[in-house]
PDB file of C-alpha atoms in Angstrom:
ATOM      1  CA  UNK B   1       8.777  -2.215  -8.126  1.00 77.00           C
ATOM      2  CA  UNK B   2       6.444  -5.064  -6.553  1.00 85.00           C
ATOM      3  CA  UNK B   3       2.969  -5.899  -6.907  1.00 88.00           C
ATOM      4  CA  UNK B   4       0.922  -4.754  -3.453  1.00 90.00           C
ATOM      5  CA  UNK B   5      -0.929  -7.666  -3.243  1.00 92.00           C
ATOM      6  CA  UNK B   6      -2.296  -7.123   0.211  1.00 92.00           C
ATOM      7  CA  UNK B   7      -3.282  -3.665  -0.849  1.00 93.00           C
ATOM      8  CA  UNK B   8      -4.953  -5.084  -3.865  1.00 94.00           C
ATOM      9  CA  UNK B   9      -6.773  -7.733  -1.586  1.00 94.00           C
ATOM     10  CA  UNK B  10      -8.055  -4.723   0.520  1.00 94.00           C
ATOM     11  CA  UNK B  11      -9.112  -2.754  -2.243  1.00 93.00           C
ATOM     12  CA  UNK B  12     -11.342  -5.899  -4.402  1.00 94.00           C
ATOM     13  CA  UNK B  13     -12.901  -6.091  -0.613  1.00 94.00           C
ATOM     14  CA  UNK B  14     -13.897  -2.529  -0.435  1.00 92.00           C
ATOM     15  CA  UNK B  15     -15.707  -2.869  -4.036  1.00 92.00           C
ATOM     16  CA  UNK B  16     -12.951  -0.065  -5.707  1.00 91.00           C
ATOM     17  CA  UNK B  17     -11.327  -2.785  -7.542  1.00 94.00           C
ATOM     18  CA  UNK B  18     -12.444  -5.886  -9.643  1.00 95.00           C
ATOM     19  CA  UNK B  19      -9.104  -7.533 -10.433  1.00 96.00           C
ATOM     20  CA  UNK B  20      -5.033  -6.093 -10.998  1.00 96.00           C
ATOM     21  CA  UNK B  21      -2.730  -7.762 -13.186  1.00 96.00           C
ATOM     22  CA  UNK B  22       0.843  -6.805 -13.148  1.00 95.00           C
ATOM     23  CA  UNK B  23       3.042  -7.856 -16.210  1.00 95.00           C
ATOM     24  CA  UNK B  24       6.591  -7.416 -17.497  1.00 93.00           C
ATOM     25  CA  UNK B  25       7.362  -5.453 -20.627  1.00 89.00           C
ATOM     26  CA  UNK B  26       6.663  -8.627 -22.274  1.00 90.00           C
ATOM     27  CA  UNK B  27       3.550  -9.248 -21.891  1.00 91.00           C
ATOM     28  CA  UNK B  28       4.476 -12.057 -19.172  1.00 94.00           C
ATOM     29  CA  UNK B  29       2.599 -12.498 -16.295  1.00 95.00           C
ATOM     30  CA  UNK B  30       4.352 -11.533 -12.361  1.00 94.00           C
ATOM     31  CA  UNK B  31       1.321 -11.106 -10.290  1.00 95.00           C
ATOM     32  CA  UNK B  32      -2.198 -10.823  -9.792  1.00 96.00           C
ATOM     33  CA  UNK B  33      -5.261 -10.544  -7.345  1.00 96.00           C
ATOM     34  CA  UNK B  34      -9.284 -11.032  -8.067  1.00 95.00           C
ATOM     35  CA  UNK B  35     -10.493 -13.857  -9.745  1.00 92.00           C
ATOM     36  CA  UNK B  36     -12.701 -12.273 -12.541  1.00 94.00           C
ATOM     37  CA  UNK B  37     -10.858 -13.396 -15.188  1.00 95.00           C
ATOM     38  CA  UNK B  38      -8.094 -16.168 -15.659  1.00 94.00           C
ATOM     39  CA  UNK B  39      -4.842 -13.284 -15.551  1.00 94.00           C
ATOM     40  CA  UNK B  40      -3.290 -15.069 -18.743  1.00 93.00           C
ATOM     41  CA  UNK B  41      -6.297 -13.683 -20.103  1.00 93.00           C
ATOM     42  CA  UNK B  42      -6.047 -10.642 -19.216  1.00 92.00           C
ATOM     43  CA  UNK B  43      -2.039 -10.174 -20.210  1.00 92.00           C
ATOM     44  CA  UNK B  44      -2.952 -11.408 -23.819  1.00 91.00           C
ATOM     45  CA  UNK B  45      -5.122  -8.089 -24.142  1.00 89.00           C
ATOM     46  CA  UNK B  46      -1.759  -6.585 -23.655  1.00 87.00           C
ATOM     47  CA  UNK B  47      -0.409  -7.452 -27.289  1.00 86.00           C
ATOM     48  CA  UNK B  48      -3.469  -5.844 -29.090  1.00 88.00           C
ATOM     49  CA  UNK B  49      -2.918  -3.222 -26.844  1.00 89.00           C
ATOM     50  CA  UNK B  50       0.700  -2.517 -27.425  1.00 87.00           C
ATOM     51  CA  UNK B  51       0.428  -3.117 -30.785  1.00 90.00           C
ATOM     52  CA  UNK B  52      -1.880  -0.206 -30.820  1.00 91.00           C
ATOM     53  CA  UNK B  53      -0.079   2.141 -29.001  1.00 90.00           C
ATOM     54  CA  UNK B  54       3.204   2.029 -31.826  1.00 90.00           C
ATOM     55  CA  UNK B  55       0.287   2.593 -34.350  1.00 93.00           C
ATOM     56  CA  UNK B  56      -0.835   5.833 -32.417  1.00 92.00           C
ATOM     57  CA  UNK B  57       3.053   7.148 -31.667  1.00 91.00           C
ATOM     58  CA  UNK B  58       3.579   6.625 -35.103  1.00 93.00           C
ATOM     59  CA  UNK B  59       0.702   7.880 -36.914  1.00 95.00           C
ATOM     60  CA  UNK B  60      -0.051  11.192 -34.440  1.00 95.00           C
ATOM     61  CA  UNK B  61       3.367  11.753 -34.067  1.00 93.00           C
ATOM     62  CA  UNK B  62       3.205  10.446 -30.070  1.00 90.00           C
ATOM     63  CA  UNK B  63       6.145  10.340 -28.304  1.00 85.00           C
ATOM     64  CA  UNK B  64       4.808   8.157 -25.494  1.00 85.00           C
ATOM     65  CA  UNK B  65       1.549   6.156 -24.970  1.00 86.00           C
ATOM     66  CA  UNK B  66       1.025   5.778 -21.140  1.00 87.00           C
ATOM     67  CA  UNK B  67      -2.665   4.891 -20.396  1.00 91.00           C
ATOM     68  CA  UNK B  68      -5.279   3.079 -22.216  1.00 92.00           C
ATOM     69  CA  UNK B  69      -9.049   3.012 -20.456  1.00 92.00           C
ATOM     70  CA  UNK B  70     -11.869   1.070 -22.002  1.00 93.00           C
ATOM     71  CA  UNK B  71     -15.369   1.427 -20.368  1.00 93.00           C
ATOM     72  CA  UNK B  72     -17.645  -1.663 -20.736  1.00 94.00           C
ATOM     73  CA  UNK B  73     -20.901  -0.028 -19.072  1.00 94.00           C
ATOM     74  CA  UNK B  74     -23.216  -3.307 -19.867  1.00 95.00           C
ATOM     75  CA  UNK B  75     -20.981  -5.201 -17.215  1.00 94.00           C
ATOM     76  CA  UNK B  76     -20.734  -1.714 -15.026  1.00 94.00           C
ATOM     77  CA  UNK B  77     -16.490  -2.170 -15.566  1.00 94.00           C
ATOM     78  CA  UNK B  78     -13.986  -0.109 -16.748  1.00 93.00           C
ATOM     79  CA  UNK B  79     -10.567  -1.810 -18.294  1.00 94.00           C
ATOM     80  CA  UNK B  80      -7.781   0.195 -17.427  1.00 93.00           C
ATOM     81  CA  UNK B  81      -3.999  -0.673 -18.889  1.00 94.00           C
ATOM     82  CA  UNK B  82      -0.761   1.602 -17.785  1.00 92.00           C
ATOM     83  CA  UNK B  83       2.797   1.339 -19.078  1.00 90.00           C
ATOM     84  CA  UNK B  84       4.882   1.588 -15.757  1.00 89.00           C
ATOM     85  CA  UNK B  85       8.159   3.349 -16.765  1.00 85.00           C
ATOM     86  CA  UNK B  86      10.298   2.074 -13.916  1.00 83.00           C
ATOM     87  CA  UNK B  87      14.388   1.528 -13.577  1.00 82.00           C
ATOM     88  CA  UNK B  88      15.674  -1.410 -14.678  1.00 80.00           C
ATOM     89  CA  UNK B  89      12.390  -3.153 -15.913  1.00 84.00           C
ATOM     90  CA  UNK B  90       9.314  -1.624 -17.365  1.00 90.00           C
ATOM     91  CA  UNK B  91       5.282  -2.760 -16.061  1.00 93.00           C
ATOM     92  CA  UNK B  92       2.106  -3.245 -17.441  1.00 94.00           C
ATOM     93  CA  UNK B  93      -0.476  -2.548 -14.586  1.00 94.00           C
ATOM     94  CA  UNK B  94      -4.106  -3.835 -16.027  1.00 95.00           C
ATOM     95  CA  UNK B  95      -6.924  -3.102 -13.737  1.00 94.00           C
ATOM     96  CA  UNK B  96     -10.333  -3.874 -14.029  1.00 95.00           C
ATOM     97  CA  UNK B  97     -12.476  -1.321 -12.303  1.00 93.00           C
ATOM     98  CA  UNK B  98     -15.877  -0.966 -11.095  1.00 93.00           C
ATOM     99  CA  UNK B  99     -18.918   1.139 -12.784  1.00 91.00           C
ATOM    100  CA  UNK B 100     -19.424   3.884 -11.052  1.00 84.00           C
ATOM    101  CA  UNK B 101     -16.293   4.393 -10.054  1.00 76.00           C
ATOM    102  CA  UNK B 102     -16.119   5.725  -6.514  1.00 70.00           C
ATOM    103  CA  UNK B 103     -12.152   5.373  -5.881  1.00 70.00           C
ATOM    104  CA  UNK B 104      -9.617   5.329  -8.561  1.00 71.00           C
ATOM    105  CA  UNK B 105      -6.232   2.743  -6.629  1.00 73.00           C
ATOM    106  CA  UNK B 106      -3.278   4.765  -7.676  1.00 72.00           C
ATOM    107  CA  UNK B 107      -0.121   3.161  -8.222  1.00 66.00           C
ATOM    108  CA  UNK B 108       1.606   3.920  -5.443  1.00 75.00           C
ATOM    109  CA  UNK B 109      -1.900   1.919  -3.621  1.00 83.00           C
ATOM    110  CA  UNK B 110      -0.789  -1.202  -6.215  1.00 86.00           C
ATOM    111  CA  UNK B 111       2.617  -0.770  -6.876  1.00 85.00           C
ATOM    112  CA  UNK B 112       5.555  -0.527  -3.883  1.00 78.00           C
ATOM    113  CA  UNK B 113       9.528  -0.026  -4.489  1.00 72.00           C
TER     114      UNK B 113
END
């Protein structure tokens, strides 16, 4: 899968998305669009993020974290991080969404075979 940056562009223009950062399995950085943040930034969230996720599987009994959303209503955002199961190479999609919310981008909007 590839990062629709054009699509991403559109969407940041429209006011339905702040910023998208798209990162490998890692944590390391592929792509990005908005300028909110510097997106090295936002990957390092990732580790505190994944680290959480193996405490939840293992302490609930999860088989599989997908989604993590964190509302920030004092800078009208929402923080939204997805686990991209894809062949070959799992994604990170972090998205940083506007308060209120009047479009969710779906992955298929961000993310293209």
């Amino acid at each position: 899968m590839t990062f629709n940056k054009n699509r991403a562009g559109d969407l940041i223009r429209q006011g339905h998305l702040i910023q998208a950062v798209l990162l490998d399995n890692e944590g390391m950085l592929i792509d990005a669009a908005g300028e909110r943040y510097e997106p090295e930034k936002l990957s390092s969230i990732f580790f505190s993020v994944k680290s959480l996720a193996a405490d939840l599987e293992r302490e609930l009994n999860i088989t599989e974290v997908l989604e993590f959303a964190f509302r920030m209503p004092a800078q009208r955002m929402r923080l939204n991080i997805r686990h991209v199961p894809t062949e070959g190479q799992d994604l990170i999609l972090i998205c940083l969404l506007p308060i209120p919310l009047s479009h969710m981008p779906t992955l298929r909007e961000l993310l293209m075979p």
